[in-house]
Coordinates of C-alpha atoms in Angstrom, one line a residue:
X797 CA 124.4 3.0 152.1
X798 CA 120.8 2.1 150.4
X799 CA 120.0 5.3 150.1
X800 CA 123.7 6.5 148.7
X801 CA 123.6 3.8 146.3
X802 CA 119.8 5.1 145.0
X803 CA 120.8 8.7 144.9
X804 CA 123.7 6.9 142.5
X805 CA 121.4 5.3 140.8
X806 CA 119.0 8.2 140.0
X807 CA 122.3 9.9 138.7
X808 CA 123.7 7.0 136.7
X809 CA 120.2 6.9 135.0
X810 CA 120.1 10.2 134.3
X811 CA 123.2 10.3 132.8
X812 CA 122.3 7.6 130.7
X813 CA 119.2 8.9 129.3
X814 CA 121.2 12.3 128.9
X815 CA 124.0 10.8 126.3
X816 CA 120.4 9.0 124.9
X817 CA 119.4 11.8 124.1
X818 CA 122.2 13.2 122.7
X819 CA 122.9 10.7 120.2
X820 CA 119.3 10.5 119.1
X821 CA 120.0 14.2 118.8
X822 CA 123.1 13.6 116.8
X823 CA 121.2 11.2 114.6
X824 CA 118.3 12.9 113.8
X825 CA 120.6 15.6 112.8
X826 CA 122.9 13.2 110.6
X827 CA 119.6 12.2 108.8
X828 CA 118.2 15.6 108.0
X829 CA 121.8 15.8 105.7
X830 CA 120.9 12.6 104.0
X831 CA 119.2 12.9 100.7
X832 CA 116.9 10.2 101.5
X833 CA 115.6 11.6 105.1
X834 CA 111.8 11.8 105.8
X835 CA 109.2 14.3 104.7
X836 CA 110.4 16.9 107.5
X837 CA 113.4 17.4 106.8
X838 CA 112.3 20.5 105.0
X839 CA 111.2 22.2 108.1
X840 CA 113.8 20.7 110.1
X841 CA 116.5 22.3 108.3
X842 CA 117.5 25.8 109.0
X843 CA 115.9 28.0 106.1
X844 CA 117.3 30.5 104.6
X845 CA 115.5 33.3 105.8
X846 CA 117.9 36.2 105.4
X847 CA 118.3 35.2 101.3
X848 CA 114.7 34.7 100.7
X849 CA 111.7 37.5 100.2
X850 CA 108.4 36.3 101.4
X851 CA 106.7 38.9 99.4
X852 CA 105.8 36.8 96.3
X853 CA 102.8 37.3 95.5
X854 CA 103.6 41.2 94.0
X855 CA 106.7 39.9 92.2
X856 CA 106.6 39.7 88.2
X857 CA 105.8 36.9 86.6
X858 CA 102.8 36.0 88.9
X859 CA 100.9 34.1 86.4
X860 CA 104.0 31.6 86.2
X861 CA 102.0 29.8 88.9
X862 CA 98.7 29.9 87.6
X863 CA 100.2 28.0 84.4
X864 CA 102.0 25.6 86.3
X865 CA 98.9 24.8 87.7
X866 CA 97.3 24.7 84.5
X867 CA 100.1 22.5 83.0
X868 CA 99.6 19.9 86.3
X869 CA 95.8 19.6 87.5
X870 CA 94.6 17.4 84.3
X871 CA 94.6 14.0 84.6
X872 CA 96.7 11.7 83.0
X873 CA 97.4 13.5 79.4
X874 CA 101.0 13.2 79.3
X875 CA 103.8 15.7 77.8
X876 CA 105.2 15.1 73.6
X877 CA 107.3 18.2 74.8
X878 CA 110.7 17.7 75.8
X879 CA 112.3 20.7 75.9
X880 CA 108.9 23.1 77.1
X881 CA 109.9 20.8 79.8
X882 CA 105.9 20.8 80.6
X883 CA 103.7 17.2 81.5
X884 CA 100.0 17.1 82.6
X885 CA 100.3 14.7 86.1
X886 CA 97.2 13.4 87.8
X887 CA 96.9 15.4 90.9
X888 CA 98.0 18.8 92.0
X889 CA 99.8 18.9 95.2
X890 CA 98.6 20.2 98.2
X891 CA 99.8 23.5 100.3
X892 CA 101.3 22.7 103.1
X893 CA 99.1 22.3 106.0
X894 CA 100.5 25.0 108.7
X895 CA 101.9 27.6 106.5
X896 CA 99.8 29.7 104.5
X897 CA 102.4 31.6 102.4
X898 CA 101.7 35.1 100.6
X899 CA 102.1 33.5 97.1
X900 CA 99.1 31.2 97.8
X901 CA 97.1 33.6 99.1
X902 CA 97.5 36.8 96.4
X903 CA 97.3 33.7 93.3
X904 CA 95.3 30.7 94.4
X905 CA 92.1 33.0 96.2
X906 CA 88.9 31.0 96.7
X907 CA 85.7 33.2 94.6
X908 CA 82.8 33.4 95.1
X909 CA 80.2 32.7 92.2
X910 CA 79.8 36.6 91.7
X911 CA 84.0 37.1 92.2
X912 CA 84.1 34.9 89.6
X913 CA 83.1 37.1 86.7
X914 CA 85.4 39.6 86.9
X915 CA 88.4 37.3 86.5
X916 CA 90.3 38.1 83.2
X917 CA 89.1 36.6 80.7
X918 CA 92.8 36.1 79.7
X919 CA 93.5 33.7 82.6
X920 CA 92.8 30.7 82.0
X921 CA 91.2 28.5 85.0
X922 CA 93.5 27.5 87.9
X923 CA 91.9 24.4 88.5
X924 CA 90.6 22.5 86.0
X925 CA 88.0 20.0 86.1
X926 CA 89.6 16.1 86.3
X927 CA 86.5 15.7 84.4
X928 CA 86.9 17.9 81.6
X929 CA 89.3 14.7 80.3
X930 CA 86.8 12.8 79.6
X931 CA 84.2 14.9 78.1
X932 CA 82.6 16.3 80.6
X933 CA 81.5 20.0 81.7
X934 CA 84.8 22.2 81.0
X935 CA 84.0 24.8 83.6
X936 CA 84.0 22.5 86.5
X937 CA 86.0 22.3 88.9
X938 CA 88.7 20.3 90.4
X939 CA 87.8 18.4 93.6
X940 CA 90.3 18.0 96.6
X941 CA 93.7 18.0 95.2
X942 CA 95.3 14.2 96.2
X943 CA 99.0 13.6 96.0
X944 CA 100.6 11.5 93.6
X945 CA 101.4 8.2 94.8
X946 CA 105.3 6.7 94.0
X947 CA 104.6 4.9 90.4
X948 CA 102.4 8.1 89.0
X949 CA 105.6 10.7 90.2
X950 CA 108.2 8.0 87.8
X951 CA 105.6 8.2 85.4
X952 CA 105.2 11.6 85.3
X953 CA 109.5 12.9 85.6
X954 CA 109.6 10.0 82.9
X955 CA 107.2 12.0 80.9
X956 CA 108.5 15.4 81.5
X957 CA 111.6 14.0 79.8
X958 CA 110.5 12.1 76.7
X959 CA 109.8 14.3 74.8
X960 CA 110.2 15.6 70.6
X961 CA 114.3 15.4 70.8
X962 CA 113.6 11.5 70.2
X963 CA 113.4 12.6 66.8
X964 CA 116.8 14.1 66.6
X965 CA 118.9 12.0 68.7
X966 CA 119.5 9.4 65.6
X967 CA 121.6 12.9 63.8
X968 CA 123.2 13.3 67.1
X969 CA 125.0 10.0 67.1
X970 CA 125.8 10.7 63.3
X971 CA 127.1 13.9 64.2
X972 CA 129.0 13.2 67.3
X973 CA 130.1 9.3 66.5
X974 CA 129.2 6.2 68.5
X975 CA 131.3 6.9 71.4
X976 CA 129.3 10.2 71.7
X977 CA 126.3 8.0 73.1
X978 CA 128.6 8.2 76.5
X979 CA 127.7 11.6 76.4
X980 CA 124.1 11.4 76.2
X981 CA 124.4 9.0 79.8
X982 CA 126.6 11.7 81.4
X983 CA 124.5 14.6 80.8
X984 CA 121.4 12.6 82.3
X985 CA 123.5 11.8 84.9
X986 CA 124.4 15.4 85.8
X987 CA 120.9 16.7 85.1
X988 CA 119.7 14.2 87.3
X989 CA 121.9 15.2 90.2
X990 CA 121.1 18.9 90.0
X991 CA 117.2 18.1 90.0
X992 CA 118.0 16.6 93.7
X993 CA 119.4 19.8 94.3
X994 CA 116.2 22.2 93.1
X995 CA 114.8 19.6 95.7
X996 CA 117.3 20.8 98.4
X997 CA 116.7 24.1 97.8
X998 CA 113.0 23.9 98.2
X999 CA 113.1 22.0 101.4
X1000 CA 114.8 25.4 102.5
X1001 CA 111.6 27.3 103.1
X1002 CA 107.7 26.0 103.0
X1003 CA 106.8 29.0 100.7
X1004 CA 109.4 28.1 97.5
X1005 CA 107.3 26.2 95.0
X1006 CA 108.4 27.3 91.7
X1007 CA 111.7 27.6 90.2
X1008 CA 111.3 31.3 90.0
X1009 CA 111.0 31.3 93.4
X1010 CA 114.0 29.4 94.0
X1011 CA 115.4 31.9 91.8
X1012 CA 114.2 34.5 94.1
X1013 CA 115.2 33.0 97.5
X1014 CA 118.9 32.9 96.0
X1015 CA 119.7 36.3 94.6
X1016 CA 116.5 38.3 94.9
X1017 CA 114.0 39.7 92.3
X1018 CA 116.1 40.0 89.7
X1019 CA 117.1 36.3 90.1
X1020 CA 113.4 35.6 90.0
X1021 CA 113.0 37.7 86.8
X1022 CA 116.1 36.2 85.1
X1023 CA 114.9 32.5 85.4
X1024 CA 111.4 33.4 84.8
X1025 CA 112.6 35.0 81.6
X1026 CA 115.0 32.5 80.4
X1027 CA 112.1 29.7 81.1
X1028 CA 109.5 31.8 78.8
X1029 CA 112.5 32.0 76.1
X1030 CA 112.7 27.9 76.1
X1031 CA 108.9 27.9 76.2
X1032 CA 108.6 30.4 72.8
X1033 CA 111.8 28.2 71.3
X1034 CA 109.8 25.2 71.3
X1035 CA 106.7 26.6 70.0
X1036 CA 109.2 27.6 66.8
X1037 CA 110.4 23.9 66.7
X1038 CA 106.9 22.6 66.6
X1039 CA 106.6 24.5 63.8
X1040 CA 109.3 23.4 61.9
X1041 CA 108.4 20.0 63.0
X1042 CA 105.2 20.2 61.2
X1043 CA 106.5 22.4 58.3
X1044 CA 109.2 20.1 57.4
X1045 CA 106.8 16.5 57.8
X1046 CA 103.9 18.4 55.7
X1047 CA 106.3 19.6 53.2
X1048 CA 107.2 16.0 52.8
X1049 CA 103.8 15.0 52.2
X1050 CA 103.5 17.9 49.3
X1051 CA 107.5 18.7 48.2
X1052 CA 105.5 19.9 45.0
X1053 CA 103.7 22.6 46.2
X1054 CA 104.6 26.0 45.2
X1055 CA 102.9 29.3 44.9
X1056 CA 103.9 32.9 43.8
X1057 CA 102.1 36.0 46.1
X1058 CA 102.4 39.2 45.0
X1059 CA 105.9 38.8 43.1
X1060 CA 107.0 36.9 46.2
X1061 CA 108.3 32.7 45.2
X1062 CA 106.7 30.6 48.2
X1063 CA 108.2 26.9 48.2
X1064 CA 107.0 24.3 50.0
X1065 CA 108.3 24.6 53.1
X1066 CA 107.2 28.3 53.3
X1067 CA 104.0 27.5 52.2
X1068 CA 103.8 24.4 54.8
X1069 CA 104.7 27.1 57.3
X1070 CA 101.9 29.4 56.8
X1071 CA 99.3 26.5 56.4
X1072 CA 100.8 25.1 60.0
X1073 CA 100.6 28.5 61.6
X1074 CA 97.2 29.0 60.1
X1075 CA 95.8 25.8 61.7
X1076 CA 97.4 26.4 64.7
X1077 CA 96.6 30.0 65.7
X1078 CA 93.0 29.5 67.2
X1079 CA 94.6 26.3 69.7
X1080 CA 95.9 29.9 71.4
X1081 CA 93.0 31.7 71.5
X1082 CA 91.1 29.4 73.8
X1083 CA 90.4 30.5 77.1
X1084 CA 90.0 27.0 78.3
X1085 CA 92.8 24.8 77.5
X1086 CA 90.8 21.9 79.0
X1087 CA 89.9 21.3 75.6
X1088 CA 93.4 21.1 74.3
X1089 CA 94.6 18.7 77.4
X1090 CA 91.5 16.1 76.1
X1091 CA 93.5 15.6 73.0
X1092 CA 96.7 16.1 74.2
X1093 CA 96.1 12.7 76.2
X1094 CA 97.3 11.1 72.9
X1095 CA 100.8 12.9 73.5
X1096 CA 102.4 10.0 74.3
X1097 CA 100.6 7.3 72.2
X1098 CA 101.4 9.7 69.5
X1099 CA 104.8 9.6 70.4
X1100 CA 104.9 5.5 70.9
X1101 CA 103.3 5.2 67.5
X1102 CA 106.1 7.3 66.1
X1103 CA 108.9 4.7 67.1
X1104 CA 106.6 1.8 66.5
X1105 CA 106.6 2.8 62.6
X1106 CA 110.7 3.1 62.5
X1107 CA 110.8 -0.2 64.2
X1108 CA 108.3 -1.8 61.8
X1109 CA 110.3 0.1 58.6
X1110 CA 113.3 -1.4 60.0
X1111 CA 112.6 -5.1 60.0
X1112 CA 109.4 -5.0 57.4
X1113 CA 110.8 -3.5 54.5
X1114 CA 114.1 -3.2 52.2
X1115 CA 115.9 -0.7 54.3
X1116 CA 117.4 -3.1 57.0
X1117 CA 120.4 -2.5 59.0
X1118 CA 123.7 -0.9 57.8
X1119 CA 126.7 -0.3 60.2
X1120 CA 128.5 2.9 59.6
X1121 CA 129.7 6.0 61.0
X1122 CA 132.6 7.2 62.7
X1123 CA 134.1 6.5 66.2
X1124 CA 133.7 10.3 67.6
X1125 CA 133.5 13.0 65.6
X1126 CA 134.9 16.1 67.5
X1127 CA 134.6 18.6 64.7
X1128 CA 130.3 17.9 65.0
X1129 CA 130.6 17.1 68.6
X1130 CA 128.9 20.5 70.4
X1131 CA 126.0 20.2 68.1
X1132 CA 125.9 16.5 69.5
X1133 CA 125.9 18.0 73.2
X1134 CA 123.0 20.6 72.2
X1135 CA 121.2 17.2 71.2
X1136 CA 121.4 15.4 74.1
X1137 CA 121.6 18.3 76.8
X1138 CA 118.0 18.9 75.0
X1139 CA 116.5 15.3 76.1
X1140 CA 117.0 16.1 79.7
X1141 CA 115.1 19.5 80.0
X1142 CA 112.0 18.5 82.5
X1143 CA 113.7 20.8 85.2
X1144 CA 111.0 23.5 85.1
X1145 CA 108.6 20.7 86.4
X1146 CA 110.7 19.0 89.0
X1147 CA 109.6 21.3 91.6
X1148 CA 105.5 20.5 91.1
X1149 CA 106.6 16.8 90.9
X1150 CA 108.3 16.5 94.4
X1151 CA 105.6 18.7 95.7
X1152 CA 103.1 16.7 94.6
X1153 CA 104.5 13.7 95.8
X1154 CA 103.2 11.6 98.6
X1155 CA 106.4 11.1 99.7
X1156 CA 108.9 13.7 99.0
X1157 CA 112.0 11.7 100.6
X1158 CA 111.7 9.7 97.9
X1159 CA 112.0 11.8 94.6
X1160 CA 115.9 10.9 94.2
X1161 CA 114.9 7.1 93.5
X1162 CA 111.8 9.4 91.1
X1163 CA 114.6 10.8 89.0
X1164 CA 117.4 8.1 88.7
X1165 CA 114.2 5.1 87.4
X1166 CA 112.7 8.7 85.3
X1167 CA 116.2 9.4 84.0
X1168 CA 117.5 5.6 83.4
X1169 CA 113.9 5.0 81.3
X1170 CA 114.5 8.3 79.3
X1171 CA 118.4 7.8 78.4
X1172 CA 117.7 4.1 77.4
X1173 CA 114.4 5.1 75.0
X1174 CA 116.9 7.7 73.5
X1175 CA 119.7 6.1 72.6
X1176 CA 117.5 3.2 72.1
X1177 CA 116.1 4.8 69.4
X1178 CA 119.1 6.3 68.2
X1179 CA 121.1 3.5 67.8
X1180 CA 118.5 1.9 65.7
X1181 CA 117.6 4.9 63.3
X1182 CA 121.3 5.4 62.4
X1183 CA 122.0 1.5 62.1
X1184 CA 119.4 1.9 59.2
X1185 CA 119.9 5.1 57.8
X1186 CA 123.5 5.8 58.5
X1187 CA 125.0 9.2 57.3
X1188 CA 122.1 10.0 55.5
X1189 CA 120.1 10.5 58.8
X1190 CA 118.1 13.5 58.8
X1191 CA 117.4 15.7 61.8
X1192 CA 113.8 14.3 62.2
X1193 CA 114.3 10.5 61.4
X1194 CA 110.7 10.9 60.3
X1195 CA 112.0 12.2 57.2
X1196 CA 114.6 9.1 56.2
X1197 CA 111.5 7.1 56.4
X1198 CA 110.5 5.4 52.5
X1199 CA 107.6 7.7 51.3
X1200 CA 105.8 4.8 49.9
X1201 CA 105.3 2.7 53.0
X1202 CA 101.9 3.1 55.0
X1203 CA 103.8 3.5 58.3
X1204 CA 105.9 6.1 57.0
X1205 CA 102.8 8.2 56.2
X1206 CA 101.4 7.2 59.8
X1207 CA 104.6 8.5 61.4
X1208 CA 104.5 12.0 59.3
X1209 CA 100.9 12.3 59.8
X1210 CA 101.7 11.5 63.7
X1211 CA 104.3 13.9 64.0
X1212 CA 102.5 16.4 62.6
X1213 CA 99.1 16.1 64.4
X1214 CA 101.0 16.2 68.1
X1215 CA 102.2 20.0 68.1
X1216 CA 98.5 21.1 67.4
X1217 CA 98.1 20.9 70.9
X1218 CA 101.2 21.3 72.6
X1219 CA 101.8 24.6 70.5
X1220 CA 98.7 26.2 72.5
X1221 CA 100.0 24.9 76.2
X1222 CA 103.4 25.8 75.5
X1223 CA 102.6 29.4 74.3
X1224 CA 99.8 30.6 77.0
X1225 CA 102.5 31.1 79.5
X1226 CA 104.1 33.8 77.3
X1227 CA 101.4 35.7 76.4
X1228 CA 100.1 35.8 79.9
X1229 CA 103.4 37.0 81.6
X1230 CA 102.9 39.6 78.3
X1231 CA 99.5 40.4 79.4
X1232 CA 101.0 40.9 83.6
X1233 CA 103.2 43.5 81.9
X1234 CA 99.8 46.0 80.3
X1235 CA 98.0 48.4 82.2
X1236 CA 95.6 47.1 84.7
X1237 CA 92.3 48.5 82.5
X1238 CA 94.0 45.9 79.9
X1239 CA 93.8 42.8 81.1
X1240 CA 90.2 42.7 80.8
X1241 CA 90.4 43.0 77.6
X1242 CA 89.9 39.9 75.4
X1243 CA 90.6 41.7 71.6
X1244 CA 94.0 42.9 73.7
X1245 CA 94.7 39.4 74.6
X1246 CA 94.4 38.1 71.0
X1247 CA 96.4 40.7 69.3
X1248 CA 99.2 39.7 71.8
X1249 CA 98.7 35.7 71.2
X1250 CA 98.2 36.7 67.7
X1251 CA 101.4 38.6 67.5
X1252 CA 103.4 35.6 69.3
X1253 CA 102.0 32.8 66.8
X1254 CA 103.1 35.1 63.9
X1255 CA 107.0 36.1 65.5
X1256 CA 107.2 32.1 65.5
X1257 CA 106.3 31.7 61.7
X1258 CA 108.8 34.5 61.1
X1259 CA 111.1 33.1 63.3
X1260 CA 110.6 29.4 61.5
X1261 CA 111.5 31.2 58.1
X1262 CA 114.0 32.9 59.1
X1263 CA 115.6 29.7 60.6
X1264 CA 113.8 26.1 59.1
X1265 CA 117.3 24.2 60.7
X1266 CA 115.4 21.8 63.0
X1267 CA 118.3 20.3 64.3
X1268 CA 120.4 23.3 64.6
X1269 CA 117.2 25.1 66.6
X1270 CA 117.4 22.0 68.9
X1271 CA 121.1 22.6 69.4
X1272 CA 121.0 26.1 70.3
X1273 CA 118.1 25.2 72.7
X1274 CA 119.8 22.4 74.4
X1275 CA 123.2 24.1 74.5
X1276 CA 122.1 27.6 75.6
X1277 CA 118.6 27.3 77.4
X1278 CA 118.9 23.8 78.7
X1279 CA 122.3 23.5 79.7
X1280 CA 121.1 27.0 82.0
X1281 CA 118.4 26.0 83.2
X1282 CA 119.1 22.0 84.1
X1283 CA 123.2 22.4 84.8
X1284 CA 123.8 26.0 85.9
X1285 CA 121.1 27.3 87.3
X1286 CA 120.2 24.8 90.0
X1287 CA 123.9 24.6 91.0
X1288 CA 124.3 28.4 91.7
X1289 CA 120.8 28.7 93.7
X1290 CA 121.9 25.9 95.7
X1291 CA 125.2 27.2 96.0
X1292 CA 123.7 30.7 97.4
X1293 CA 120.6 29.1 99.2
X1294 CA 123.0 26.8 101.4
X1295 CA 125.9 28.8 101.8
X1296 CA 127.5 28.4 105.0
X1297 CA 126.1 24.4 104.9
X1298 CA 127.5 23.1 102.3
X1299 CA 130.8 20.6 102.2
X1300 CA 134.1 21.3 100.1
X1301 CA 132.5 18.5 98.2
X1302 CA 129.5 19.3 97.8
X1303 CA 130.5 23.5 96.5
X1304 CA 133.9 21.5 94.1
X1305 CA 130.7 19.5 92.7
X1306 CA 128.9 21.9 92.1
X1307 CA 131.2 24.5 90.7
X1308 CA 132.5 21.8 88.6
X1309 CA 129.2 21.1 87.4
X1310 CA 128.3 25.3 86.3
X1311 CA 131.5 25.2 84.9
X1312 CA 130.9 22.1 82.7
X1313 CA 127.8 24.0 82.1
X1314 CA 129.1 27.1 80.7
X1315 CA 131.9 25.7 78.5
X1316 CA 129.0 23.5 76.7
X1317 CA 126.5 26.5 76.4
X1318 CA 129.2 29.1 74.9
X1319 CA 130.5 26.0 72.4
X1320 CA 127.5 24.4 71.5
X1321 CA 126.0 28.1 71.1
X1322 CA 128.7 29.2 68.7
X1323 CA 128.5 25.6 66.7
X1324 CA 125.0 26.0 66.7
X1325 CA 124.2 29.5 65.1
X1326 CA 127.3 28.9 62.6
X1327 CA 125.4 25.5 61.3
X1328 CA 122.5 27.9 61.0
X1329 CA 124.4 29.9 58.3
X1330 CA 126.2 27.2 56.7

C-alpha cells in the first residue's frame, strides 16, 4: 500500500508540475501580446520571415542608415525640426548581441586607417565623435555606443516632436476655430498609437531598424523604395520651409529693400530669398556635419527663446489679450488639420529611439509623456498667440510681433539664425540617396557631389518663389507627407507584417485609422494647394 500510494504520489506531482508548466506557458505567451512585455518579446514572437528580405544591405537607399546615424550619435543638440522629423539623441544604440544582420555588415564595416581613405568623400562619417560637441577634434571617433536611459528617450521623442510648426499653430486655431484645438489632441493621440505599432513591427525581426526596412519586411522592395522616397520628399519640403521661414522674418527686418537685375523687379521677399539661400548653401557642402550639430545644440534654446519673447510681448507691452474668433470654422478646417497633423511628424525617428532604449518595453509610457508634453506646448502656445493677436494672426506669429520692441527683434533674429543649421542636416540625406543613384567612378567625386547639393539648395529657392505661403507649405506637408507617413503608413505595415495575428480589433483599428488617414490627406491636400493660388 506504501509503495502504491508513492507511485501515486510521483504521478500526482507530476501532474502538478505539468499543468505548472502549462500555465506558466500560457502566461508567458499572454505577456508577449501585451504592449508593455519585456525586452524579449521581440524574439519571442514569431517573425515574419516569409514577408521580410534579409538582403538589405544591396537595397536602394542604403545611405538612409548612415544618415540616421549621423542624425543620432551627437550628444545632446536637440532637433528645431518638426516636420524633418530628425533630433540629435545622446547615444546610438547598440546591434543586437547574437544577430549580426546583412544591413550591419555591408553599411556599418569597421576600417582600417588605410580603408579609411578611400571612403567617399561624399559620406559623411558614421560615427561621430561625442567630442566634436564640445570643441574638440572633428575626426574622432565615437567611443562604445551606450543606450539611452528612460528620461533621455522622453527627452529625445519630446524633441523629435517640437519642432517649427510651433510657429503656425496660433493660424491654425484662427483658421479652424477654438473647438478645432480638440483636433490637435486627437491627431497626437492617433500618431501616438501608430508609433507603438512601428514598435510592433520591429520586434518582428532583429534585422528591421529603419522605417524603410519596415517598409521592406511588409510589401517588399518597392515598399522599401516608396517610404524611403516619400521620407526624402518631407525632408526636401522642410528644407523649402526653412527658407521661407527665414525669407519672410528677414524681409520683416528690411520690407524696404528692393532691387531691379537685368530688367527683372526683385522685392523684398525675393531678395531675402536669394540672400538666405546664399548664406545657406556652404552649411551643405561640409563633409563633416559635426560642425553643424555644435551649433545646432542651441536648437532648442533657440526655440524656448522664441516663445519666451511672445510671452514677454504679451504681458510687457500694449498688445494684451483680446478674445475673438469663431467656434469652428469648417470652411478653413483641412488647412487646420494640415497644421496640426504637422506637429506630430517625429515617426521617421521612432525606430532609432526604441532601439536605443535601455529598455524597449517601455517606449509606449516614451510616447504618451513625449506626446502629452508636445500637444500641451502647442496649443499652449496657440491659445496665447491668438488671444493676443486674434484674426490678424499671421502664419509665423513671429511676424504679428510689434517691430519696435527689443524682444520682437530677438525673436526674428532667433527664427532666422535656427534653420542655418538644420537646412544642412535636413538636406544631406537627399543628396546622398542622389549620389547612391550615379555611377560607381562618381561617388568619389567631390565637384560631382557639390553640383548635386548645389542643384538641391537652388530647386528650394525656386521652389520658395514659386510658393512663399508658409502656412499653406505646412498644410500640404502635414496633410499629405505627415498624415502618410505617421497615420497610414505604420497601420498598413503592421497590418501586412502581423497578418494572421492580429484581432478583429486590432485590423477595425487600424483600417479605421488609414482611412482617417486618407480622407485628411486628399482634403487637406486639395485645401492646401487651392490656398496656394488664392
Amino acid at each position: 500500500m506504501k509503495q502504491l500510494e508513492e507511485e501515486f504520489g510521483m504521478d500526482r506531482a507530476i501532474e502538478i508540475e505539468t499543468d505548472d508548466e502549462d500555465d506558466e506557458a500560457e502566461r508567458v505567451c499572454h505577456d508577449n501580446e501585451d504592449d508593455n512585455e519585456s525586452d524579449i518579446t521581440g524574439l519571442s514572437r514569431v517573425p515574419s520571415y516569409d514577408l521580410i528580405d534579409t538582403d538589405f544591405g544591396t537595397s536602394w537607399p542604403q545611405s538612409y542608415r548612415q544618415t540616421m546615424d549621423m542624425y543620432t550619435s551627437v550628444t545632446p543638440s536637440v532637433s528645431f525640426l518638426g516636420s524633418g522629423s530628425f533630433l540629435i539623441t545622446a547615444d546610438r544604440r547598440p546591434q543586437a548581441q547574437d544577430v549580426e544582420s546583412s544591413l550591419s555588415k555591408s553599411l556599418i564595416s569597421s576600417l582600417s586607417s588605410d580603408d579609411k581613405e578611400m571612403v567617399p568623400t561624399s559620406i559623411p562619417p558614421i560615427k561621430m565623435s561625442s567630442a566634436s560637441v564640445l570643441g574638440a577634434s572633428f575626426s574622432e571617433l565615437l567611443p562604445p555606443s551606450q543606450q539611452c536611459s528612460y528620461a533621455q528617450s522622453v527627452l529625445n521623442a519630446t524633441n523629435a516632436l517640437c519642432g517649427i510648426g510651433i510657429l503656425s499653430t496660433p493660424y491654425a486655431l484662427k483658421e479652424g476655430g477654438w473647438f478645432s484645438l480638440a483636433l490637435l489632441f486627437i491627431f497626437g493621440s492617433i500618431a501616438c498609437y501608430t508609433g507603438i505599432l512601428l514598435k510592433r513591427c520591429l520586434e518582428s525581426s532583429s534585422q528591421l531598424q529603419t522605417y524603410p526596412d519596415i517598409g521592406q519586411a511588409a510589401f517588399g522592395l518597392s515598399g522599401r523604395i516608396c517610404i524611403a522616397v516619400i521620407l526624402y520628399i518631407e525632408l526636401y519640403s522642410s528644407c523649402v520651409e526653412f527658407l521661407i521661414m527665414m525669407s519672410d522674418n528677414l524681409a520683416a527686418s528690411f520690407p524696404n529693400a528692393q532691387m531691379d537685375v537685368a530688367g527683372v523687379h526683385l522685392d523684398s521677399y525675393q531678395i531675402c530669398a536669394i540672400v538666405s539661400t546664399l548664406i545657406i548653401l556652404p552649411t551643405v557642402w561640409l563633409r563633416n556635419l559635426s560642425l553643424l550639430s555644435y551649433v545646432s545644440v542651441g536648437g532648442v534654446v533657440t526655440l524656448a527663446l522664441v516663445v519666451l519673447c511672445l510671452l514677454w510681448v504679451g504681458m510687457a507691452s500694449d498688445v494684451g489679450f483680446n478674445p475673438s474668433g469663431k467656434a469652428l470654422n469648417f470652411t478653413n478646417l483641412p488647412i487646420t488639420i494640415g497644421i496640426y497633423s504637422f506637429c506630430y511628424g517625429g515617426h521617421s525617428v521612432f525606430p532609432n529611439i526604441y532601439s536605443s532604449m535601455e529598455s524597449p518595453s517601455r517606449f509606449p509610457s516614451v510616447l504618451a509623456i513625449s506626446f502629452s508634453v508636445a500637444g500641451l506646448l502647442y496649443a499652449g502656445v496657440a491659445v496665447f498667440a491668438f488671444l493676443m493677436f486674434g484674426e490678424a494672426t499671421n502664419p509665423q506669429f513671429t511676424l504679428n510681433l510689434p517691430t519696435q520692441l527689443i524682444s520682437s527683434k530677438l525673436a526674428g533674429w532667433a527664427v532666422f539664425v535656427a534653420p542655418l543649421t538644420k537646412f544642412g542636416l535636413a538636406m544631406t540625406p537627399v543628396a546622398l540617396a542622389v549620389e547612391e543613384l550615379l555611377p560607381t567612378d562618381q561617388l568619389t567625386s567631390h565637384s560631382t557631389s557639390i553640383l548635386i547639393r548645389t542643384s538641391l539648395v537652388v530647386s528650394t529657392l525656386i521652389v520658395a518663389l514659386t510658393v512663399p505661403y508658409f502656412g499653406s507649405m505646412m498644410a500640404l506637408i502635414g496633410s499629405f507627407l505627415i498624415m502618410l507617413t505617421s497615420l497610414v503608413l505604420p497601420c498598413a505595415c503592421y497590418m501586412r507584417i502581423e497578418k494572421g495575428r492580429l484581432t478583429n480589433l486590432q485590423i477595425t483599428t487600424c483600417t479605421m485609422v488609414m482611412a482617417l488617414g486618407v480622407c485628411c490627406a486628399v482634403i487637406g491636400t486639395y485645401s492646401a494647394v487651392a490656398s496656394m493660388g488664392t
